[in-house]
Amino acid sequence: MSLHQTPPTRPPLYAVTLIDRRTGYPHRVNGAALTAFSRDPAQAARDLLTGRDPSLWHTRILPLPGTFAH
């Protein structure tokens, strides 16, 4: 890459967390919230919800600051 070229950019990174609608809290596995990190948050949400009752579960998608370049 020459000095005048800009580095390629990537989509931002997101944290996608599975939330129990009954409690409003994240689902936990061994004490840790079940969270997927992805540049495709819609796909990560679909993956986390696969096989789960949508009336009991939803996902929270949050962009991670500082992940919007290179």
C-alpha atoms as one frame of an Amber mdcrd trajectory, in Angstrom:
protein
   0.000   0.000   0.000   1.408   3.395  -0.920   1.402   6.394   1.396  -1.576
   7.909  -0.461  -3.894   4.916  -0.213  -6.349   4.664   2.640  -6.576   1.331
   4.442  -9.658  -0.757   3.697 -12.497  -0.247   6.159 -14.513  -2.971   7.806
 -18.058  -2.821   9.115 -18.338  -1.940  12.816 -18.272  -4.673  15.441 -21.399
  -5.337  17.509 -22.134  -7.172  20.759 -25.315  -9.257  20.415 -26.712 -10.526
  23.734 -29.509 -13.042  24.282 -32.145 -11.590  26.647 -34.804 -13.485  28.617
 -38.073 -11.568  28.131 -39.440 -12.907  31.443 -36.690 -11.286  33.509 -35.182
  -8.673  31.181 -31.733 -10.054  32.012 -29.164 -11.660  29.733 -29.104 -15.439
  29.511 -26.032 -16.695  31.372 -23.817 -19.701  30.730 -21.447 -20.577  33.594
 -22.093 -17.111  35.027 -21.238 -15.171  31.853 -23.832 -13.419  29.681 -24.313
 -15.200  26.356 -22.972 -12.593  23.925 -21.824 -12.961  20.321 -19.456 -10.450
  18.743 -20.138  -9.908  15.065 -19.859  -7.534  12.141 -23.232  -8.921  10.959
 -25.494  -8.384  13.995 -28.700  -9.505  12.259 -27.158 -12.907  11.478 -25.745
 -13.217  14.996 -29.203 -12.464  16.427 -30.789 -15.102  14.177 -28.166 -17.619
  15.295 -28.734 -16.903  18.995 -32.521 -17.186  18.576 -32.457 -20.419  16.549
 -34.594 -23.027  18.300 -35.814 -20.576  20.949 -39.364 -19.360  21.514 -39.449
 -15.691  20.367 -42.124 -14.933  22.966 -39.527 -15.790  25.658 -36.293 -14.516
  24.076 -34.978 -11.491  22.207 -31.576 -10.009  21.510 -29.931  -6.706  22.377
 -27.570  -5.336  19.735 -24.995  -2.732  20.776 -22.251  -1.250  18.569 -18.806
  -1.392  20.132 -17.092   2.002  20.131 -13.809   2.300  18.319 -14.462  -0.571
  15.908 -15.545   1.453  12.879 -12.309   1.468  10.897  -9.662  -0.827   9.460
